[in-house]
CSV table of C-alpha atoms in Angstrom, one decimal:
chain,number,residue,atom,x,y,z
L,1,VAL,CA,15.9,-29.2,210.3
L,2,GLU,CA,13.5,-31.7,212.0
L,3,VAL,CA,14.2,-35.4,212.0
L,4,PHE,CA,12.1,-38.2,213.4
L,5,ARG,CA,13.0,-41.9,213.7
L,6,GLU,CA,9.7,-43.7,213.0
L,7,VAL,CA,8.4,-46.4,215.3
L,8,ALA,CA,8.9,-49.8,213.7
L,9,ARG,CA,7.1,-53.0,214.6
L,10,SER,CA,9.1,-56.2,214.9
L,11,GLY,CA,10.4,-57.2,211.5
L,12,GLU,CA,9.5,-53.9,209.9
L,13,GLU,CA,11.9,-51.7,208.1
L,14,ARG,CA,13.3,-48.8,210.1
L,15,ARG,CA,12.6,-45.4,208.6
L,16,TYR,CA,13.4,-41.7,209.2
L,17,THR,CA,11.3,-38.7,208.3
L,18,LYS,CA,13.1,-35.4,207.8
L,19,ARG,CA,12.0,-31.9,206.8
L,20,PHE,CA,13.6,-28.5,206.6
L,21,LEU,CA,11.7,-25.7,208.4
L,22,GLN,CA,11.0,-22.0,208.0
L,23,THR,CA,12.5,-19.6,210.5
L,24,GLU,CA,11.7,-16.0,211.1
L,25,SER,CA,14.5,-14.9,208.8
L,26,VAL,CA,15.1,-17.8,206.4
L,27,ASP,CA,12.8,-20.3,204.6
L,28,PHE,CA,14.7,-23.6,204.5
L,29,ARG,CA,11.8,-25.7,203.3
L,30,PRO,CA,12.8,-26.0,199.6
L,31,TRP,CA,15.9,-28.0,200.7
L,32,THR,CA,13.7,-30.9,201.6
L,33,GLU,CA,12.6,-31.5,198.1
L,34,ARG,CA,16.1,-30.9,196.8
L,35,GLU,CA,17.5,-33.6,199.1
L,36,TYR,CA,14.9,-36.0,197.8
L,37,ARG,CA,15.8,-35.2,194.2
L,38,VAL,CA,19.5,-35.7,194.9
L,39,LEU,CA,18.8,-39.1,196.6
L,40,VAL,CA,16.6,-40.2,193.7
L,41,ARG,CA,19.3,-39.2,191.2
L,42,LEU,CA,22.0,-41.1,193.1
L,43,GLY,CA,19.6,-44.1,193.6
L,44,ARG,CA,20.0,-44.9,189.9
L,45,LEU,CA,23.4,-46.3,190.7
L,46,PRO,CA,22.8,-49.9,191.9
L,47,GLY,CA,23.9,-50.2,195.5
L,48,ALA,CA,24.6,-46.5,195.8
L,49,PRO,CA,26.3,-45.8,199.2
L,50,VAL,CA,23.7,-43.2,200.2
L,51,ALA,CA,20.6,-43.2,202.3
L,52,LYS,CA,17.7,-44.8,200.3
L,53,ALA,CA,14.8,-42.4,199.6
L,54,LEU,CA,11.4,-43.9,200.0
L,55,ASP,CA,9.0,-41.0,199.5
L,56,LEU,CA,8.5,-37.3,199.5
L,57,LEU,CA,5.5,-36.9,201.8
L,58,PRO,CA,3.0,-34.1,201.0
L,59,ALA,CA,3.1,-30.9,203.0
L,60,ASP,CA,1.0,-30.8,206.1
L,61,GLU,CA,-0.8,-27.9,207.7
L,62,THR,CA,2.6,-26.2,208.2
L,63,GLY,CA,3.2,-26.2,204.4
L,64,THR,CA,6.3,-28.3,204.8
L,65,PRO,CA,6.8,-31.6,202.9
L,66,SER,CA,8.8,-34.4,204.5
L,67,LEU,CA,11.5,-36.7,203.2
L,68,GLN,CA,11.2,-40.4,204.2
L,69,THR,CA,14.3,-42.6,204.0
L,70,ARG,CA,15.5,-46.0,205.1
L,71,ASP,CA,17.5,-46.1,208.3
L,72,ALA,CA,21.1,-46.2,207.2
L,73,GLY,CA,22.4,-47.2,210.6
L,74,ALA,CA,24.3,-45.5,213.4
L,75,THR,CA,26.4,-42.4,212.5
L,76,LEU,CA,30.2,-42.5,213.0
L,77,ASP,CA,29.8,-40.1,215.9
L,78,GLN,CA,27.4,-42.6,217.5
L,79,TRP,CA,29.8,-45.5,216.9
L,80,ALA,CA,32.6,-43.4,218.4
L,81,THR,CA,30.8,-42.2,221.5
L,82,LEU,CA,28.1,-44.9,222.4
L,83,VAL,CA,29.7,-48.2,221.5
L,84,PRO,CA,32.9,-49.3,223.3
L,85,LEU,CA,34.9,-52.1,221.7
L,86,ARG,CA,36.2,-55.1,223.6
L,87,ARG,CA,39.4,-56.9,222.5
L,88,GLY,CA,39.8,-59.8,225.0
L,89,ARG,CA,40.0,-58.2,228.4
L,90,THR,CA,40.8,-54.8,226.9
L,91,THR,CA,38.0,-52.2,226.3
L,92,LEU,CA,38.8,-49.6,223.8
L,93,ARG,CA,37.1,-46.2,223.7
L,94,ASN,CA,35.4,-46.9,220.3
L,95,VAL,CA,35.6,-49.2,217.3
L,96,PHE,CA,38.0,-46.9,215.4
L,97,ASP,CA,40.7,-47.2,218.1
L,98,ASP,CA,41.2,-50.6,216.6
L,99,CYS,CA,43.7,-50.5,213.7
L,100,ALA,CA,41.8,-52.9,211.4
L,101,ASN,CA,38.5,-50.9,211.9
L,102,TRP,CA,40.2,-47.6,211.2
L,103,TRP,CA,41.6,-48.9,207.9
L,104,ALA,CA,38.3,-50.5,207.0
L,105,LEU,CA,36.6,-47.1,207.5
L,106,ALA,CA,39.2,-45.4,205.4
L,107,ARG,CA,38.9,-48.0,202.6
L,108,GLN,CA,35.1,-48.0,202.5
L,109,CYS,CA,34.9,-44.2,202.5
L,110,MET,CA,37.2,-44.1,199.5
L,111,ALA,CA,35.2,-46.8,197.8
L,112,ALA,CA,31.9,-44.9,198.4
L,113,LEU,CA,33.3,-41.6,197.3
L,114,ASP,CA,34.8,-43.2,194.2
L,115,ALA,CA,31.5,-44.5,193.1
L,116,LEU,CA,29.6,-41.3,193.8
L,117,HIS,CA,32.3,-38.9,192.4
L,118,ALA,CA,32.1,-40.8,189.1
L,119,LEU,CA,28.5,-39.5,188.9
L,120,GLY,CA,29.7,-35.9,189.4
L,121,PHE,CA,28.5,-35.9,193.0
L,122,VAL,CA,30.2,-33.8,195.7
L,123,HIS,CA,28.9,-34.1,199.2
L,124,LEU,CA,30.4,-30.8,200.6
L,125,ASP,CA,29.4,-31.6,204.2
L,126,LEU,CA,31.2,-34.9,204.8
L,127,LYS,CA,31.6,-35.4,208.6
L,128,PRO,CA,31.0,-38.1,211.2
L,129,ASP,CA,27.4,-37.1,211.7
L,130,ASN,CA,26.7,-37.6,207.9
L,131,VAL,CA,28.3,-41.1,207.5
L,132,CYS,CA,26.3,-44.1,208.7
L,133,ILE,CA,27.3,-47.8,209.3
L,134,PRO,CA,24.6,-50.3,210.2
L,135,TRP,CA,25.3,-53.0,212.7
L,136,ALA,CA,25.3,-56.8,212.8
L,137,PRO,CA,23.3,-58.6,213.7
L,138,ALA,CA,20.8,-56.7,211.6
L,139,GLY,CA,17.2,-56.2,212.8
L,140,ALA,CA,14.3,-53.8,212.8
L,141,GLY,CA,14.4,-53.1,216.5
L,142,ARG,CA,16.8,-51.0,218.6
L,143,PRO,CA,19.8,-52.9,220.1
L,144,LEU,CA,19.2,-54.3,223.6
L,145,PRO,CA,21.3,-52.9,226.4
L,146,GLY,CA,24.6,-54.8,226.5
L,147,GLN,CA,23.9,-56.6,223.1
L,148,PRO,CA,27.1,-57.3,221.2
L,149,LEU,CA,27.2,-55.3,218.0
L,150,ALA,CA,29.7,-55.3,215.1
L,151,PRO,CA,30.0,-52.5,212.5
L,152,ARG,CA,29.0,-53.6,209.0
L,153,VAL,CA,31.5,-51.3,207.4
L,154,LYS,CA,30.9,-52.5,203.8
L,155,ALA,CA,27.3,-51.2,204.1
L,156,LEU,CA,28.5,-47.7,204.8
L,157,ALA,CA,26.2,-44.9,203.5
L,158,LEU,CA,26.3,-41.2,203.3
L,159,ILE,CA,23.4,-39.1,204.5
L,160,ASP,CA,22.3,-35.4,204.6
L,161,VAL,CA,22.9,-34.6,200.9
L,162,ALA,CA,20.6,-31.6,200.6
L,163,PHE,CA,23.6,-29.3,200.1
L,164,SER,CA,25.5,-31.6,197.8
L,165,LEU,CA,26.3,-31.0,194.1
L,166,VAL,CA,25.1,-33.4,191.5
L,167,PRO,CA,24.3,-33.1,187.8
L,168,GLU,CA,20.6,-32.8,186.9
L,169,VAL,CA,19.8,-31.2,190.3
L,170,GLU,CA,20.2,-27.4,189.9
L,171,LEU,CA,21.5,-25.2,192.7
L,172,THR,CA,19.6,-21.9,192.6
L,173,THR,CA,20.3,-20.4,196.0
L,174,PRO,CA,23.4,-20.1,198.2
L,175,LEU,CA,24.2,-23.1,200.5
L,176,PRO,CA,23.0,-22.3,204.1
L,177,LEU,CA,26.3,-23.5,205.6
L,178,LEU,CA,28.5,-21.7,208.0
L,179,LYS,CA,32.1,-22.1,208.9
L,180,GLN,CA,32.6,-24.6,211.7
L,181,PRO,CA,35.6,-23.5,213.7
L,182,ALA,CA,35.3,-26.3,216.3
L,183,TYR,CA,36.0,-29.0,213.7
L,184,GLU,CA,37.9,-27.9,210.7
L,185,TYR,CA,36.7,-30.3,208.1
L,186,GLN,CA,35.5,-27.8,205.5
L,187,SER,CA,37.7,-27.3,202.4
L,188,PRO,CA,39.1,-23.8,202.0
L,189,ARG,CA,37.6,-23.9,198.5
L,190,LEU,CA,34.2,-24.5,200.0
L,191,LEU,CA,34.6,-21.7,202.6
L,192,HIS,CA,35.5,-19.3,199.7
L,193,ALA,CA,32.5,-20.4,197.7
L,194,LEU,CA,30.2,-19.9,200.7
L,195,GLU,CA,31.5,-16.4,201.1
L,196,GLU,CA,30.9,-15.7,197.4
L,197,GLY,CA,27.4,-17.2,197.7
L,198,ARG,CA,26.6,-14.7,200.5
L,199,ARG,CA,27.6,-12.0,198.1
L,200,GLY,CA,25.2,-13.2,195.6
L,201,SER,CA,27.4,-15.3,193.3
L,202,LEU,CA,27.0,-19.1,192.9
L,203,ALA,CA,29.7,-19.5,190.3
L,204,ALA,CA,32.4,-20.6,192.8
L,205,THR,CA,29.9,-23.0,194.5
L,206,ARG,CA,28.9,-24.7,191.2
L,207,ALA,CA,32.6,-25.1,190.3
L,208,LEU,CA,33.4,-27.1,193.5
L,209,ASP,CA,34.7,-30.6,192.8
L,210,TRP,CA,35.4,-33.9,194.6
L,211,ARG,CA,38.6,-32.6,196.1
L,212,CYS,CA,36.5,-30.9,198.8
L,213,ASP,CA,35.3,-34.3,200.0
L,214,PHE,CA,39.0,-35.5,200.2
L,215,PHE,CA,39.8,-32.7,202.5
L,216,SER,CA,36.8,-33.5,204.7
L,217,LEU,CA,37.7,-37.2,204.7
L,218,ALA,CA,41.2,-36.4,205.8
L,219,ALA,CA,39.9,-34.4,208.7
L,220,MET,CA,37.5,-37.2,209.7
L,221,LEU,CA,40.1,-39.9,209.6
L,222,TRP,CA,42.6,-37.8,211.5
L,223,ARG,CA,39.9,-37.2,214.2
L,224,PHE,CA,39.5,-40.9,214.7
L,225,LEU,CA,43.2,-41.8,214.5
L,226,PRO,CA,44.4,-42.6,218.1
L,227,GLU,CA,47.5,-41.1,219.5
L,228,ALA,CA,50.7,-42.9,218.6
L,229,GLU,CA,51.4,-43.8,222.3
L,230,ASP,CA,48.0,-45.5,222.5
L,231,GLY,CA,48.9,-47.9,219.7
L,232,PRO,CA,50.3,-51.0,221.4
L,233,GLY,CA,47.5,-53.6,222.1
L,234,PHE,CA,45.0,-52.1,219.6
L,235,GLY,CA,46.6,-53.6,216.5
L,236,TRP,CA,48.6,-50.5,215.9
L,237,THR,CA,52.3,-50.6,215.4
L,238,GLU,CA,54.6,-47.6,214.8
L,239,GLU,CA,54.7,-48.5,211.1
L,240,ARG,CA,51.0,-48.8,210.7
L,241,HIS,CA,50.4,-45.5,212.5
L,242,ASP,CA,53.0,-43.8,210.2
L,243,GLN,CA,51.2,-45.3,207.2
L,244,ALA,CA,47.9,-43.9,208.5
L,245,GLN,CA,49.3,-40.4,208.9
L,246,GLU,CA,50.9,-40.7,205.4
L,247,PHE,CA,47.5,-41.7,204.0
L,248,VAL,CA,45.8,-38.7,205.5
L,249,GLN,CA,48.5,-36.4,204.2
L,250,GLN,CA,48.1,-37.9,200.7
L,251,LEU,CA,44.4,-37.0,200.8
L,252,LEU,CA,45.4,-33.4,201.7
L,253,ASP,CA,48.0,-33.3,199.0
L,254,VAL,CA,45.4,-34.4,196.4
L,255,HIS,CA,43.1,-31.7,197.6
L,256,GLY,CA,45.8,-29.0,197.4
L,257,ALA,CA,47.0,-30.1,193.9
L,258,PRO,CA,45.5,-28.8,190.6
L,259,LEU,CA,42.4,-30.8,189.5
L,260,ALA,CA,43.6,-34.0,187.8
L,261,THR,CA,42.0,-35.4,184.7
L,262,GLN,CA,41.6,-38.8,186.4
L,263,TRP,CA,40.8,-39.8,189.9
L,264,PRO,CA,44.0,-40.8,191.9
């Protein structure tokens, strides 16, 4: 996949252009149009917490169309690695070391998934690189070195939905996803479905449901949860840390349970 952040003049909307490419062994180009169709379908929900599709640009001389979207903000990985957080004289590693920010992230992810899952949507590749949070103060330009920023958690949006499931957007080929051993965020159900897809059967993939995203969310929140001994001074108490661990475990329990008739 090829992604470009377009140059924006002062006051202009920031945009990204993305396209899937063809390799010597696999043609990924059809996934560009599929992602556009998924975003357009989800865009019917007012304020849908996903990247906003602007246009599907015609294919150029390479025969590859491009998807143009609004800039949804910095990814969680970028917030966690590029933006230290100051609390008085204390500098934390990242915004999610702060107890209030960790719980805000958990709450807003649940709110976003609740709205999207109600549409029959399943992301299937939920990870810190695919969740964006814009910053305040908002602006078209890049932040200046040393400029104070704050995460606008309520504006959280999911990106990279080409491999997602959603009604009205048919899945005709196996998902080109591989098991990621370095970061175990993929649901065992998803991994089984991917293996079945490589064998030529898409039935298991089409049957995947929202529980897969709960497994991935649990892995993501656990990744950002600071160690218990780091708690004092960051808003964490022993009780709050225990509650965070219990919340992650609840997500895993929901994933492992039979499919409920109603969302928990």
